[in-house]
Amino acid sequence: VQLQASGGGLVQAGDSLRLSCAASVRTLSGYTMGWFRQAPGKEREFVAAIRWNGGTTAYADSLKDRFTISRDIKQNTVYLQMNSLKPEDTAVYYCAAGSRIILSSIRVSSSYDYWGQGTQVTVSS
């Protein structure tokens, strides 16, 4: 599975941004797709995830009111809609894919087998 993330950029606080992650695979059936982010000097942290079958979602508690994850089954693409962006959202955002991830491990980065290259999001104050 190859993942290509895009949509990052430089925005101002309060703006919105939508990230995309396209998967080069015949089907993502059985996979969980996740978004993680890593700010300079910090560890990679969970943002959101979605199960391809059924669309069950999970979010970091601190982000669930502003971020929305979704998927396009036909396009094998997962999206991350980010609203009301804050300077502390500045980070490299990574998409990831994993199969047979149990719900209790959906927020754990080591549960994911495949990672995209990351896309930079910079929010200015």
JSON list of C-alpha atoms in Angstrom, two decimals, residues 3-5 20-22 33-36 78 93-97 112 114-119:
[
{"chain": "A", "resi": 3, "resn": "LEU", "atom": "CA", "xyz": [-0.07, 6.49, 0.52]},
{"chain": "A", "resi": 4, "resn": "GLN", "atom": "CA", "xyz": [0.19, 9.98, -0.91]},
{"chain": "A", "resi": 5, "resn": "ALA", "atom": "CA", "xyz": [-0.78, 12.83, 1.40]},
{"chain": "A", "resi": 20, "resn": "SER", "atom": "CA", "xyz": [-6.18, 14.22, 1.37]},
{"chain": "A", "resi": 21, "resn": "CYS", "atom": "CA", "xyz": [-4.53, 10.85, 1.41]},
{"chain": "A", "resi": 22, "resn": "ALA", "atom": "CA", "xyz": [-4.78, 8.70, -1.70]},
{"chain": "A", "resi": 33, "resn": "MET", "atom": "CA", "xyz": [-6.90, 4.72, 7.87]},
{"chain": "A", "resi": 34, "resn": "GLY", "atom": "CA", "xyz": [-5.40, 7.14, 10.33]},
{"chain": "A", "resi": 35, "resn": "TRP", "atom": "CA", "xyz": [-4.01, 10.64, 10.53]},
{"chain": "A", "resi": 36, "resn": "PHE", "atom": "CA", "xyz": [-1.16, 11.48, 12.86]},
{"chain": "A", "resi": 78, "resn": "VAL", "atom": "CA", "xyz": [-9.29, 9.59, 3.08]},
{"chain": "A", "resi": 93, "resn": "TYR", "atom": "CA", "xyz": [0.56, 15.48, 9.11]},
{"chain": "A", "resi": 94, "resn": "TYR", "atom": "CA", "xyz": [0.92, 11.85, 8.17]},
{"chain": "A", "resi": 95, "resn": "CYS", "atom": "CA", "xyz": [-1.64, 9.41, 6.90]},
{"chain": "A", "resi": 96, "resn": "ALA", "atom": "CA", "xyz": [-1.32, 5.76, 7.72]},
{"chain": "A", "resi": 97, "resn": "ALA", "atom": "CA", "xyz": [-3.02, 2.47, 6.93]},
{"chain": "A", "resi": 112, "resn": "TYR", "atom": "CA", "xyz": [-0.33, 0.97, 11.37]},
{"chain": "A", "resi": 114, "resn": "TYR", "atom": "CA", "xyz": [1.94, 1.81, 5.98]},
{"chain": "A", "resi": 115, "resn": "TRP", "atom": "CA", "xyz": [2.73, 5.51, 6.13]},
{"chain": "A", "resi": 116, "resn": "GLY", "atom": "CA", "xyz": [2.59, 8.37, 3.70]},
{"chain": "A", "resi": 117, "resn": "GLN", "atom": "CA", "xyz": [5.33, 10.95, 3.32]},
{"chain": "A", "resi": 118, "resn": "GLY", "atom": "CA", "xyz": [3.62, 13.65, 5.34]},
{"chain": "A", "resi": 119, "resn": "THR", "atom": "CA", "xyz": [2.33, 17.08, 4.46]}
]
